[in-house]
Coordinates of C-alpha atoms in Angstrom, one line a residue:
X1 CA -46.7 -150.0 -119.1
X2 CA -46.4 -153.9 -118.4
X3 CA -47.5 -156.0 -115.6
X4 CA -46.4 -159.9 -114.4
X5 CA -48.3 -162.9 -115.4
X6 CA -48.3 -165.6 -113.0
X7 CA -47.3 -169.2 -115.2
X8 CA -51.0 -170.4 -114.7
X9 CA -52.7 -167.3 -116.0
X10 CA -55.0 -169.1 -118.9
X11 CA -56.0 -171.5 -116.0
X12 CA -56.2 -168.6 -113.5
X13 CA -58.4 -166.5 -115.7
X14 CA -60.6 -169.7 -116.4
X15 CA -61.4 -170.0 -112.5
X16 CA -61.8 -166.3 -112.0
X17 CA -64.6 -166.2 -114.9
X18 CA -66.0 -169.4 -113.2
X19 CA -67.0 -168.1 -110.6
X20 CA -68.9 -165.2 -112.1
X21 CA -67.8 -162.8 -109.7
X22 CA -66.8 -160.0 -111.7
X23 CA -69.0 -157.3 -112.3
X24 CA -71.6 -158.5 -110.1
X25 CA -73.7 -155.8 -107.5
X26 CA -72.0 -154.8 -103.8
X27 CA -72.4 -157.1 -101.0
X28 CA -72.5 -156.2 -97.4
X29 CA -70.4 -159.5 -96.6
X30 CA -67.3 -158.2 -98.4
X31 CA -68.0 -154.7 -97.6
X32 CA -67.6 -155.7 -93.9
X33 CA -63.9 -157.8 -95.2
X34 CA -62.5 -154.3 -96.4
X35 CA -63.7 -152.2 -93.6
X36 CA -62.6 -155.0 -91.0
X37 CA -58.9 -155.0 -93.0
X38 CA -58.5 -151.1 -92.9
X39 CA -60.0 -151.3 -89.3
X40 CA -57.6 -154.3 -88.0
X41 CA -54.4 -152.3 -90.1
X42 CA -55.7 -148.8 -88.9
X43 CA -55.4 -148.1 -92.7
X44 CA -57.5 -145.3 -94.3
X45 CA -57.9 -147.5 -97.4
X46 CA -58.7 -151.3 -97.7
X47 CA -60.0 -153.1 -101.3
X48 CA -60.6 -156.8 -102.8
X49 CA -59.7 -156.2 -105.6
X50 CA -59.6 -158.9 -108.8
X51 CA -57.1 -159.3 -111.5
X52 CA -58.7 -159.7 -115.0
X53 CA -56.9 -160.1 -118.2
X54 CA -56.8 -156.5 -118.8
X55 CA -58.1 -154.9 -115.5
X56 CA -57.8 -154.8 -111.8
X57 CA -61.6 -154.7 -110.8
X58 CA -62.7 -153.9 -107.2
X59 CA -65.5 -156.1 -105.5
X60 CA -65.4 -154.1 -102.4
X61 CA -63.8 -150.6 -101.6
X62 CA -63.1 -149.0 -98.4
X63 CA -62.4 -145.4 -98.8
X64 CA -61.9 -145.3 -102.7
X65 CA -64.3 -144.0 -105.2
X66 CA -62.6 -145.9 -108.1
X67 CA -64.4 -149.1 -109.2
X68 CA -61.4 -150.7 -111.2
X69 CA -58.5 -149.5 -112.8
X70 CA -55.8 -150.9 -115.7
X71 CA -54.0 -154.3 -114.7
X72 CA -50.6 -152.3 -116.1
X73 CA -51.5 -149.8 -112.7
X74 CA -52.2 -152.3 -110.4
X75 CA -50.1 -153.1 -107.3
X76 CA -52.3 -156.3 -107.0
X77 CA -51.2 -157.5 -110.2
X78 CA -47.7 -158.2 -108.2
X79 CA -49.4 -159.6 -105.2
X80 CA -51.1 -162.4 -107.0
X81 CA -47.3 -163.7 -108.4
X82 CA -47.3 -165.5 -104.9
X83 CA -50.0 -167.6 -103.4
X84 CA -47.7 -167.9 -100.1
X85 CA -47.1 -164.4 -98.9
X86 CA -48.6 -160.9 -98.0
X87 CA -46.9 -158.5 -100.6
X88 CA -46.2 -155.6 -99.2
X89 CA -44.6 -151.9 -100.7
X90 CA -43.5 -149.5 -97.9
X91 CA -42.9 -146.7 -100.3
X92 CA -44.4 -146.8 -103.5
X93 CA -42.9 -143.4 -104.6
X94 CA -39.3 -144.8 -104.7
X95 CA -40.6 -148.0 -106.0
X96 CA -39.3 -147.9 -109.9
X97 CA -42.1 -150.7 -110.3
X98 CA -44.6 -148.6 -109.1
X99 CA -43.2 -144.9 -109.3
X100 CA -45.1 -144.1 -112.6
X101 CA -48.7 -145.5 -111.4
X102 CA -51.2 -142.4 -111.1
X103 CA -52.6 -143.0 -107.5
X104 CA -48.8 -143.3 -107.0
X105 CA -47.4 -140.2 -108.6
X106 CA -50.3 -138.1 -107.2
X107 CA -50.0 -139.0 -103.4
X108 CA -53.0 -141.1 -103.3
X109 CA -51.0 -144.1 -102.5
X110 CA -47.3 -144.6 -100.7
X111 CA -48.0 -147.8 -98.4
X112 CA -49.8 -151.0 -99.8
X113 CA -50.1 -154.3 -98.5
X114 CA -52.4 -157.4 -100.2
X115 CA -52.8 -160.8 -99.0
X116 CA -53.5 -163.2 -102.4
X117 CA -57.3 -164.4 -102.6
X118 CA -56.2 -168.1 -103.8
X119 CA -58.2 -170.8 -104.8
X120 CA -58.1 -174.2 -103.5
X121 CA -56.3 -175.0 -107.0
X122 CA -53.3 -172.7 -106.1
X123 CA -54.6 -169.9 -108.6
X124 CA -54.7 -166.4 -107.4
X125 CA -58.0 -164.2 -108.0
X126 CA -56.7 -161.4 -106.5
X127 CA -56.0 -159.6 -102.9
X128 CA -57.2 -158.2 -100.0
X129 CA -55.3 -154.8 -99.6
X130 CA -55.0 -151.9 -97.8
X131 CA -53.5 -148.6 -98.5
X132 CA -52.3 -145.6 -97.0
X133 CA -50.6 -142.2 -98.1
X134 CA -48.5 -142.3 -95.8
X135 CA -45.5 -144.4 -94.8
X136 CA -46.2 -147.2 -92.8
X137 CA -45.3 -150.8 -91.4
X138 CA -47.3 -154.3 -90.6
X139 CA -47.2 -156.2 -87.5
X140 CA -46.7 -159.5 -87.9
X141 CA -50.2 -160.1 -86.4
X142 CA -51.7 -157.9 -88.9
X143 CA -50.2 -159.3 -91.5
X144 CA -51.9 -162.9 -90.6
X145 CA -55.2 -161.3 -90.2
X146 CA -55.1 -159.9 -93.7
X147 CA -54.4 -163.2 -95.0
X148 CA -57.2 -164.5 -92.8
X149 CA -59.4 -162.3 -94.2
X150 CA -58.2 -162.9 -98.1
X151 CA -59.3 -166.8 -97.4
X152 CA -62.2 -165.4 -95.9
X153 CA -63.3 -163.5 -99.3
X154 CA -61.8 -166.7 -100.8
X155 CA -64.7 -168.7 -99.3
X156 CA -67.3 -165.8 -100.4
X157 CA -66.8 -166.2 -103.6
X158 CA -66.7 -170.3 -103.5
X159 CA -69.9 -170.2 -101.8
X160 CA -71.5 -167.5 -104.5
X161 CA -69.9 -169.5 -107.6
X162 CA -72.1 -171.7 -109.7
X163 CA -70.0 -174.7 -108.8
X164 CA -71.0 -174.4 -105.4
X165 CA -74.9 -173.6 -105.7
X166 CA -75.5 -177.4 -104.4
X167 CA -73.2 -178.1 -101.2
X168 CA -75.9 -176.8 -98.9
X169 CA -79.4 -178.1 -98.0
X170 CA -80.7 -174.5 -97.1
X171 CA -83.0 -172.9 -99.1
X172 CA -81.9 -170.2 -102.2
X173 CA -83.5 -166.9 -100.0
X174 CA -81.2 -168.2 -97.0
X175 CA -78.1 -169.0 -98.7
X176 CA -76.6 -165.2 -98.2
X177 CA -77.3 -165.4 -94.7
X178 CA -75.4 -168.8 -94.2
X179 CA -72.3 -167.1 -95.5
X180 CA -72.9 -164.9 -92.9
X181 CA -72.1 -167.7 -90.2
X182 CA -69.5 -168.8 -92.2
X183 CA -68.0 -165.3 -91.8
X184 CA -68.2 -164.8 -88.9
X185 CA -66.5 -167.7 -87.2
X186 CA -64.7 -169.6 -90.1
X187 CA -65.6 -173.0 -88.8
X188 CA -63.7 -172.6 -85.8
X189 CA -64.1 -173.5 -82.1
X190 CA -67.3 -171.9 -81.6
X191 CA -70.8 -173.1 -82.7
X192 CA -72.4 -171.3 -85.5
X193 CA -76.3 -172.1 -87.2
X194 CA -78.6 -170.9 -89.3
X195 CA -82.1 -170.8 -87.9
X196 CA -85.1 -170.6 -89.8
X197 CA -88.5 -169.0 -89.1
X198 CA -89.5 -172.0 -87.7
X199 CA -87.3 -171.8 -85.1
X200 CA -85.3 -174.8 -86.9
X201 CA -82.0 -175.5 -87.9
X202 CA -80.8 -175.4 -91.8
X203 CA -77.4 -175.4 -91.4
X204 CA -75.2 -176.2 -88.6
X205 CA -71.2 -175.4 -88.6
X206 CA -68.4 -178.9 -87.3
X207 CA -68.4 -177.6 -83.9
X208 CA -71.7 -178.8 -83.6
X209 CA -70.9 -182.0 -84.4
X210 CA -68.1 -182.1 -81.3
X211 CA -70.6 -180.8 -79.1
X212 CA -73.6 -182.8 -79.9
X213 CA -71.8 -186.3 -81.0
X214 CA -73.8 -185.8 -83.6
X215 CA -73.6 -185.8 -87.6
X216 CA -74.2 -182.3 -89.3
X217 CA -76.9 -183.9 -91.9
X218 CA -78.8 -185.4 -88.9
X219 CA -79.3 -181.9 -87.2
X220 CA -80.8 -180.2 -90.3
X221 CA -84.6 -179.2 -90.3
X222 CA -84.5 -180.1 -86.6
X223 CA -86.2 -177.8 -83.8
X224 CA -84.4 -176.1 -81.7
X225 CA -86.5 -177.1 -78.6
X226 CA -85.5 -180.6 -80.0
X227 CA -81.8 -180.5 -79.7
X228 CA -81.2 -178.5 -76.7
X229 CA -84.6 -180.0 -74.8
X230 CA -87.8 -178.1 -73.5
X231 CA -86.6 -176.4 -70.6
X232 CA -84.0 -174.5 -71.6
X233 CA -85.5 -173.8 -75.1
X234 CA -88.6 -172.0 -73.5
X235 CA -87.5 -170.7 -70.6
X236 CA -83.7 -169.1 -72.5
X237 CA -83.8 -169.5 -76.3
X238 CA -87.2 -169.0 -77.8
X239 CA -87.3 -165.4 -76.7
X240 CA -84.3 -164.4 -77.9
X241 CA -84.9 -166.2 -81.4
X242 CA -88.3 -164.5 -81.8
X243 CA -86.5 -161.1 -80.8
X244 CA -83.6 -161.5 -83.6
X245 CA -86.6 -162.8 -86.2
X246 CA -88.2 -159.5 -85.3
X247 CA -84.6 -157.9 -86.1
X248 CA -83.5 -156.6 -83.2
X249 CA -80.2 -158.7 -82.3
X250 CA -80.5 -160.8 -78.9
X251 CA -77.7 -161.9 -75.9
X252 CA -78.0 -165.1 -73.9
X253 CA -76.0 -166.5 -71.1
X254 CA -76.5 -170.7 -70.4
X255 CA -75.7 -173.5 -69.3
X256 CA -75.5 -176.5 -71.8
X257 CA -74.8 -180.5 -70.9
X258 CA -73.5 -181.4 -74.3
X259 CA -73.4 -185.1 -74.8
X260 CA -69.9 -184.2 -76.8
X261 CA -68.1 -182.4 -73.6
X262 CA -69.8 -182.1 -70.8
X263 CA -71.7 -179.3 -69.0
X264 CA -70.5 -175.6 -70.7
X265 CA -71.2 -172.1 -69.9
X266 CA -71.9 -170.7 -73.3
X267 CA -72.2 -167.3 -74.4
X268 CA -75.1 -167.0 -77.6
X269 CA -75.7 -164.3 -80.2
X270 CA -78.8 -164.5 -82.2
X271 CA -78.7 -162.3 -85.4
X272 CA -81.2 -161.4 -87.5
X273 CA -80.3 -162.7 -91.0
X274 CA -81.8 -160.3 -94.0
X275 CA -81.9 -161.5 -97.5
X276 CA -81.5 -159.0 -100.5
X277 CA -84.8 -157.4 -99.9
X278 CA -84.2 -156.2 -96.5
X279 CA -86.5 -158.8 -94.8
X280 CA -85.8 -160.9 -92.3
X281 CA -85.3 -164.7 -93.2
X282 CA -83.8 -166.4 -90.2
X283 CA -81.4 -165.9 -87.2
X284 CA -77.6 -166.7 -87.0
X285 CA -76.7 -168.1 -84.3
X286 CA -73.2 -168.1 -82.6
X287 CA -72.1 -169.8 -79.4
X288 CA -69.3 -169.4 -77.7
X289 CA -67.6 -171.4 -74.9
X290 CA -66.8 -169.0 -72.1
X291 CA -66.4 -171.9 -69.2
X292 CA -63.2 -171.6 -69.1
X293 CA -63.2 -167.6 -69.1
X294 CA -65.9 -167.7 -66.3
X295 CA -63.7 -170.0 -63.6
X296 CA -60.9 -167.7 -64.7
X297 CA -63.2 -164.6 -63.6
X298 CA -63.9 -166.1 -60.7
X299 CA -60.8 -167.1 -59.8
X300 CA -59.3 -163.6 -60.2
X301 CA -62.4 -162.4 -57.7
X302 CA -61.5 -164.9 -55.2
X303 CA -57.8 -163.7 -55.9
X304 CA -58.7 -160.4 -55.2
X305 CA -61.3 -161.2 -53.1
X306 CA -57.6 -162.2 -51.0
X307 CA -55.6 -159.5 -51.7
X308 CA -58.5 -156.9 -50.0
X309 CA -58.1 -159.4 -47.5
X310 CA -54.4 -159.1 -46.8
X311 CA -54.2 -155.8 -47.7
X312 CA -56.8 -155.0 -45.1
X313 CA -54.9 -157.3 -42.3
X314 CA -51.7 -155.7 -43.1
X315 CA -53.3 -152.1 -42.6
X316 CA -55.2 -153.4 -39.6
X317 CA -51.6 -154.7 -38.4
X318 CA -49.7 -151.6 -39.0
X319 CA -52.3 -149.8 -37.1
X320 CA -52.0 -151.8 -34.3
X321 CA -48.1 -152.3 -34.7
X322 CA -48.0 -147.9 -34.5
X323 CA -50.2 -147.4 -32.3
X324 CA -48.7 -149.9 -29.8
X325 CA -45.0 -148.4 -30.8
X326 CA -45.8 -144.4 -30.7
X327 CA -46.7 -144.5 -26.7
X328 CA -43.0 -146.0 -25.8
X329 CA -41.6 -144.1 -28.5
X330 CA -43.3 -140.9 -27.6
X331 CA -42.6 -141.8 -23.5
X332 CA -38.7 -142.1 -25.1
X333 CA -39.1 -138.5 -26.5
X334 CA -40.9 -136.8 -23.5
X335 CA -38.2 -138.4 -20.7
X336 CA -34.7 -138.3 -22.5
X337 CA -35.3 -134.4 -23.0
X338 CA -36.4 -133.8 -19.3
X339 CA -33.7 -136.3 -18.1
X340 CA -30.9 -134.3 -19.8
X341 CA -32.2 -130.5 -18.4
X342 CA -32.3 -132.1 -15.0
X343 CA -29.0 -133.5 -15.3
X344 CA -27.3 -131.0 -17.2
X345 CA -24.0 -130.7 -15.6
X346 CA -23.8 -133.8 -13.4
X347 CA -23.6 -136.3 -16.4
X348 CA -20.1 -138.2 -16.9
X349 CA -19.0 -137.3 -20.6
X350 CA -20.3 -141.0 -21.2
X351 CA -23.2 -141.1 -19.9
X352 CA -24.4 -137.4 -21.3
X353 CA -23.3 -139.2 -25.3
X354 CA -25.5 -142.4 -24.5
X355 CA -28.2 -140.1 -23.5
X356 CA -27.7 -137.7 -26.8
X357 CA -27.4 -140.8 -29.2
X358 CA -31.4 -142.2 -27.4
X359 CA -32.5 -138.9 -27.8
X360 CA -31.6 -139.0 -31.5
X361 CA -32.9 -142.8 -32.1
X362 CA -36.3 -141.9 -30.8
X363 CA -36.8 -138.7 -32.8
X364 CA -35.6 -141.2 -36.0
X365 CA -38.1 -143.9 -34.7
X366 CA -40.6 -141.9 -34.5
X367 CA -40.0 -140.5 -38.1
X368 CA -39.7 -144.2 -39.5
X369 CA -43.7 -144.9 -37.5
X370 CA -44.6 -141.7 -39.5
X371 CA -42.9 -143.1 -42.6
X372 CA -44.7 -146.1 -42.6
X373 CA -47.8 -144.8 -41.6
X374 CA -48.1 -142.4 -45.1
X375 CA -46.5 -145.5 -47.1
X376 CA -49.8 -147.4 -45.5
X377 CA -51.9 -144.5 -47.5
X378 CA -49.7 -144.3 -50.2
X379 CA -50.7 -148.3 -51.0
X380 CA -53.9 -148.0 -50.4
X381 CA -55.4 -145.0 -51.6
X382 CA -52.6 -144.0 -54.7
X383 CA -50.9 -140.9 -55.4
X384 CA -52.0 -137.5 -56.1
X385 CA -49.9 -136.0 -58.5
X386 CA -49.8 -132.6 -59.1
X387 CA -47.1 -129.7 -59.9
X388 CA -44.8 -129.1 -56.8
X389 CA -42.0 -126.4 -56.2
X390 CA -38.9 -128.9 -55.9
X391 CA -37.0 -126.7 -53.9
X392 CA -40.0 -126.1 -51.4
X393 CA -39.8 -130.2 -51.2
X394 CA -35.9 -129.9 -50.4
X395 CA -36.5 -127.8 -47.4
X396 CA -39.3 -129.7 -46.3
X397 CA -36.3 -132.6 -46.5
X398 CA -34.1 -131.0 -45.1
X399 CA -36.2 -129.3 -41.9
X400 CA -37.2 -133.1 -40.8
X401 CA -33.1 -134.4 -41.1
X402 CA -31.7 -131.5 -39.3
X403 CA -30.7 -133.8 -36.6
X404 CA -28.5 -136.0 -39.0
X405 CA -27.2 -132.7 -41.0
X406 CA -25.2 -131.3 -37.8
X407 CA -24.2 -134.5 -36.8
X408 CA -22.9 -134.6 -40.1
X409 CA -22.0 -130.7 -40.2
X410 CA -23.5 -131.3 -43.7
X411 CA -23.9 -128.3 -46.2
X412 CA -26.0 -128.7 -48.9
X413 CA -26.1 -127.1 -52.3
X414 CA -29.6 -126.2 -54.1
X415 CA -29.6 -126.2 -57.6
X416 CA -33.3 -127.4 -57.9
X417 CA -35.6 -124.5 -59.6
X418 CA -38.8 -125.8 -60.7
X419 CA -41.4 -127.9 -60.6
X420 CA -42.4 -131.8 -60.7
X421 CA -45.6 -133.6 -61.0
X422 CA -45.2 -135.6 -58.1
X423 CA -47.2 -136.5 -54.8
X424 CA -45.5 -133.6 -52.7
X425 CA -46.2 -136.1 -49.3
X426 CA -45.0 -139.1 -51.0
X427 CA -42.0 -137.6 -53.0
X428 CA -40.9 -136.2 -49.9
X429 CA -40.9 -138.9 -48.0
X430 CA -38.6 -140.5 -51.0
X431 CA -36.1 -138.0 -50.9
X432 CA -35.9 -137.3 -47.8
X433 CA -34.5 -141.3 -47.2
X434 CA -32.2 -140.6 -50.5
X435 CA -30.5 -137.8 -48.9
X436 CA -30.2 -140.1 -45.5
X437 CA -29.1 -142.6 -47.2
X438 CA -26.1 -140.6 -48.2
X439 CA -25.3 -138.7 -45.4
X440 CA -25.2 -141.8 -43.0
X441 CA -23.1 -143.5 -45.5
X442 CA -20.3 -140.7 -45.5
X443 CA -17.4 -140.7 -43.1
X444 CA -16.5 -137.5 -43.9
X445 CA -17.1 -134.0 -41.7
X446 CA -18.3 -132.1 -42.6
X447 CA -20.6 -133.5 -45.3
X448 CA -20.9 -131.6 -48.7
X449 CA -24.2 -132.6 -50.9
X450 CA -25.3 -131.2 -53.8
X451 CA -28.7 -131.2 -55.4
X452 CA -29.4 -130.4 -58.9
X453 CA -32.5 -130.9 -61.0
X454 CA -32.5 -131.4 -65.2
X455 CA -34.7 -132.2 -67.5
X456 CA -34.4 -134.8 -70.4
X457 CA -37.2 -134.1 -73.1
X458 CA -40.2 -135.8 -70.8
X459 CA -38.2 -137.2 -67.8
X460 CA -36.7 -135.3 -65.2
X461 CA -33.4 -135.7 -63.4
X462 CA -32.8 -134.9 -59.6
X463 CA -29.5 -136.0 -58.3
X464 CA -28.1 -136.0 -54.9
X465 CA -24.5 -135.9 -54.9
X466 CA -22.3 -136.4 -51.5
X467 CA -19.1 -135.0 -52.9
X468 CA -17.7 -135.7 -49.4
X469 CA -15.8 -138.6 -50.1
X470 CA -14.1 -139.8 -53.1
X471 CA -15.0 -143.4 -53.9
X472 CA -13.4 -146.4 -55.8
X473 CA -14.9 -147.7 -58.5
X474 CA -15.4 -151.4 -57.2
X475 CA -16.4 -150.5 -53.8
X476 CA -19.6 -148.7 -51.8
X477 CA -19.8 -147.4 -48.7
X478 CA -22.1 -148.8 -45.8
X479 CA -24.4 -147.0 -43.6
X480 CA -21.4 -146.8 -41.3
X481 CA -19.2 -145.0 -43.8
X482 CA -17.1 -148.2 -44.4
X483 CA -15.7 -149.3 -47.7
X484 CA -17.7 -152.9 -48.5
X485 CA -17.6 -154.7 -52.1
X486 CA -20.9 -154.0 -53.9
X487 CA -21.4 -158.0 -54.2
X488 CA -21.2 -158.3 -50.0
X489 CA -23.8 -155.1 -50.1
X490 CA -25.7 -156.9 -52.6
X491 CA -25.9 -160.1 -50.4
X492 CA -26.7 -158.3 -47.2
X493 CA -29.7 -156.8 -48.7
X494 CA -30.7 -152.5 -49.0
X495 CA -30.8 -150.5 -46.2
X496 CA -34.3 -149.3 -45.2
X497 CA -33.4 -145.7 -46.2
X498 CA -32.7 -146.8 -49.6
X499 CA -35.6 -149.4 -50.0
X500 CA -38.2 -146.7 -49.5
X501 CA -36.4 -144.3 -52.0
X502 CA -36.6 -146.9 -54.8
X503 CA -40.2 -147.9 -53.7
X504 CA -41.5 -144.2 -54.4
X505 CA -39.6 -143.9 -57.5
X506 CA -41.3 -147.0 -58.4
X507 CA -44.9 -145.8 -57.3
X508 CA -44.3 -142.3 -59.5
X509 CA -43.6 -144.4 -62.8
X510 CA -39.5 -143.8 -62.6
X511 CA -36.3 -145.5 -61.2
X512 CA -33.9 -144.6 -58.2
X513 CA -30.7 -144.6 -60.1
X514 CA -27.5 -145.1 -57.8
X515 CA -23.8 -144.6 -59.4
X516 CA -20.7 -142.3 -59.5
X517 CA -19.8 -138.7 -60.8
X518 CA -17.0 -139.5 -63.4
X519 CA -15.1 -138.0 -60.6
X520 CA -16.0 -140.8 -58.3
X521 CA -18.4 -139.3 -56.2
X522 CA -21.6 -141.0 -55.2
X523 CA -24.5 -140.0 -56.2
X524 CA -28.5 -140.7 -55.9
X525 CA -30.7 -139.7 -59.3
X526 CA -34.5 -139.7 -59.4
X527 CA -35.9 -139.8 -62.9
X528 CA -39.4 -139.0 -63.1
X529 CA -41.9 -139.3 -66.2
X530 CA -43.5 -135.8 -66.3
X531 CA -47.4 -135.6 -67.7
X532 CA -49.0 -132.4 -68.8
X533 CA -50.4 -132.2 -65.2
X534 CA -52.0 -128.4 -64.5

């Protein structure tokens, strides 16, 4: 088998052996590069591998037993042909590049993605990959972090090479844990040290300097207590710093008035920093900048904070606003009956209609309190979901619009065995105003609707059909069982009826769907996510 040399490769191979990486013992830092790659890809499999003249060598392994194997059977050895971009191979197995490699051929390996490990010279050491058995795909998000994390190992091995042994101040036992910091935040936005026994500074990351207003090489071998002053050092700081030096890592919460920008809520870790032997030889330090994160928080409390407080004026108001309209609406319901028995007879045909149409208006008024009373609950206390017989629902439906069914002389098909996890109160409610909705929007008499139920894999299907009136297609019909253009319907706004039907679609995770038969006739459809409710 043959592999691809990059152009550079005596140059390349120069830089690799340079940095007398090869070869040399495990490290926890790049341990945590390969774990954090598999982890951030959800791969079973992440390596750093390094491309030798001969050999693909592994620095770190996450989920492989294999320390290296032949450059001719090494993915990498495509990956580090461009310094610019992720390589990636969905399926290896139908690869005829890769087809023939063992961990290919035997199932080990189907998916691989690297990200180049290049030098600041444009010459590639190698990747960051991961790997799976399985067919798979990269986010684009993923994809940047695994190249964030190949210039991470990228610095790693800068900072261990010979030709960087002198770019820090710190002392040899503490240099491991100064990669550490380096790590960790990448010289980014937040603050980042290295603190030694002492409780002072040997190395300090730039965002020190925009804090501070200060130069990095005047902050090294200064005390802590120094820079950030007495009071906050011993009554916040010292504590934690002796707790991390005693290796047990410590959380702080402060305040800071950097001379750099301003007063800053910061959020600190102290870590305890072990060198090869396992001991303890300094703290790393991170702070982050949460000021902005904390008047966010509080903002959203004061935000909700205002939403308990309308929500609790509205339910205070729609208290009051039932209360105050159930006693005329109940005196409505207790006279017109007794008015009609003791006038039965000596009524003018007018006169007994007007009383017959108040009689029916307060029986639907005092539904529509009720209806907004269990919407109240509904909004503030949630649903309770749970298996339902949808025919038992129907008839529930149907028992509370018996008034509107004769006056429609409606007849209503059931075609509704089963079940759905619904709130049986709510759901009710919803379709109860779906099949009003349709039977005060149809001239016809007597009214014909039809109720079916299907289910589509996870989502069911109710539909109400009023196959009373055939329908154009460019046209609705209004409550009054008129003909209006959808646009003027649109304008006017929905009808109550249909508002709430929607609304408790909405609350049980589907959609009110309204359209036609292919026949023309309306018709209402709730679909409904079902769980694996009991």
């Amino acid at each position: 088998m043959s592999f691809p040399t990059p152009q550079n490769e005596v140059q390349r191979l120069a830089a690799l052996r340079d940095f007398q990486v090869l070869d040399t013992p495990p490290q926890k830092l790049y341990d945590d590069i390969t774990e954090l790659a598999a982890n951030i890809c959800d791969m079973p499999m992440g390596l750093i591998s390094l491309i030798d003249a001969d050999r693909q060598w592994f620095k770190s392994r996450h989920g492989v037993t294999l320390t290296e194997t032949p450059r001719s059977e090494a993915i990498c050895a495509h990956t580090i042909m461009d310094s610019k971009r992720v390589f990636v191979v969905s399926n290896a197995p139908q690869d005829p590049r890769f087809s023939d490699f063992p961990l290919v051929s035997s199932g080990v390996i189907r998916f691989y993605a690297g990200a180049p490990i290049t030098t600041s010279d444009g010459h590639v050491l190698g990747a960051v990959c991961v790997l799976d058995s399985r067919q798979r795909e990269l986010l684009p998000q993923q994809m940047r972090q695994l190249q964030n994390l190949a210039d991470l190992a990228m610095n790693l091995i800068e900072n261990d090479g010979p030709s960087q042994r002198k770019l820090s101040p710190i002392p040899k036992s503490a240099q491991k844990d100064v990669w550490t910091i380096k790590s960790v935040l990448d010289e980014g936005r937040d603050m980042c040290s290295f603190i030694d026994s002492q409780h002072r500074f040997q190395y300090v990351n730039p965002a020190y300097e925009t804090h501070w207003g200060r130069p990095r090489a005047s902050l090294i071998d200064t005390h802590v207590g120094q820079l950030v002053g007495r009071r906050i050092y011993e009554d916040v700081i010292k504590a934690g710093i002796d707790q991390a030096l005693a290796g047990q890592e410590a959380r702080l919460s402060l305040a800071q008035d950097y001379p750099g920008v301003g007063l800053r809520r910061m959020e600190v870790r102290l870590i305890p920093a072990r060198g090869e032997d396992g001991e303890v030889r300094g703290v790393v330090e991170q702070s982050r900048d949460i000021t902005e994160l904390t008047q966010q928080a509080d903002e959203l409390r004061e935000h909700v904070a205002g939403m308990d407080r309308r929500r609790a004026a509205r339910d205070r108001f729609l208290q009051a606003v039932s209360h105050d309209l159930k006693e005329p609406v109940n005196a409505i319901n207790n006279a017109t009956p007794m008015l009609i028995e003791q006038l039965d007879g000596k009524l003018e045909p007018l006169e007994e209609r007007c009383l017959g149409y108040i009689a029916l208006a307060g029986k639907r008024l005092a539904r529509l309190l009720e209806d907004m009373r269990l919407l109240g609950e509904l909004e503030a206390h949630g649903l309770d979901k749970r298996r339902h017989s949808v025919r038992a629902m129907v008839l529930q439906s149907m028992e509370l619009l018996k008034d509107p069914i004769a006056q429609r002389q409606a007849q209503l098909n059931l075609n509704v065995g089963g079940e759905l996890v619904v709130d049986a109160n709510a759901f009710e409610l919803g379709l109860r105003c779906a099949i009003e909705y349709l039977l005060r929007c149809t001239a016809a008499r007597p009214a014909h609707m039809e109720l079916s139920l299907n289910f589509d894999n996870a989502t069911a299907r109710l539909s109400i059909t009023d196959r009373s009136i055939l329908m154009p297609q460019s046209s609705l019909v209004t409550e009054q069982g008129t003909h209006l253009d959808a646009k003027a319907v649109s304008a006017r706004g929905l009808p109550l009826s249909l508002a709430i039907a929607r609304h408790i679609a909405s609350l049980h995770g589907g959609w009110l769907q309204e359209d036609k038969t292919p026949e023309g006739w309306p018709r209402q459809t709730f679909l409904l996510p079902q769980g694996d409710l009991p």
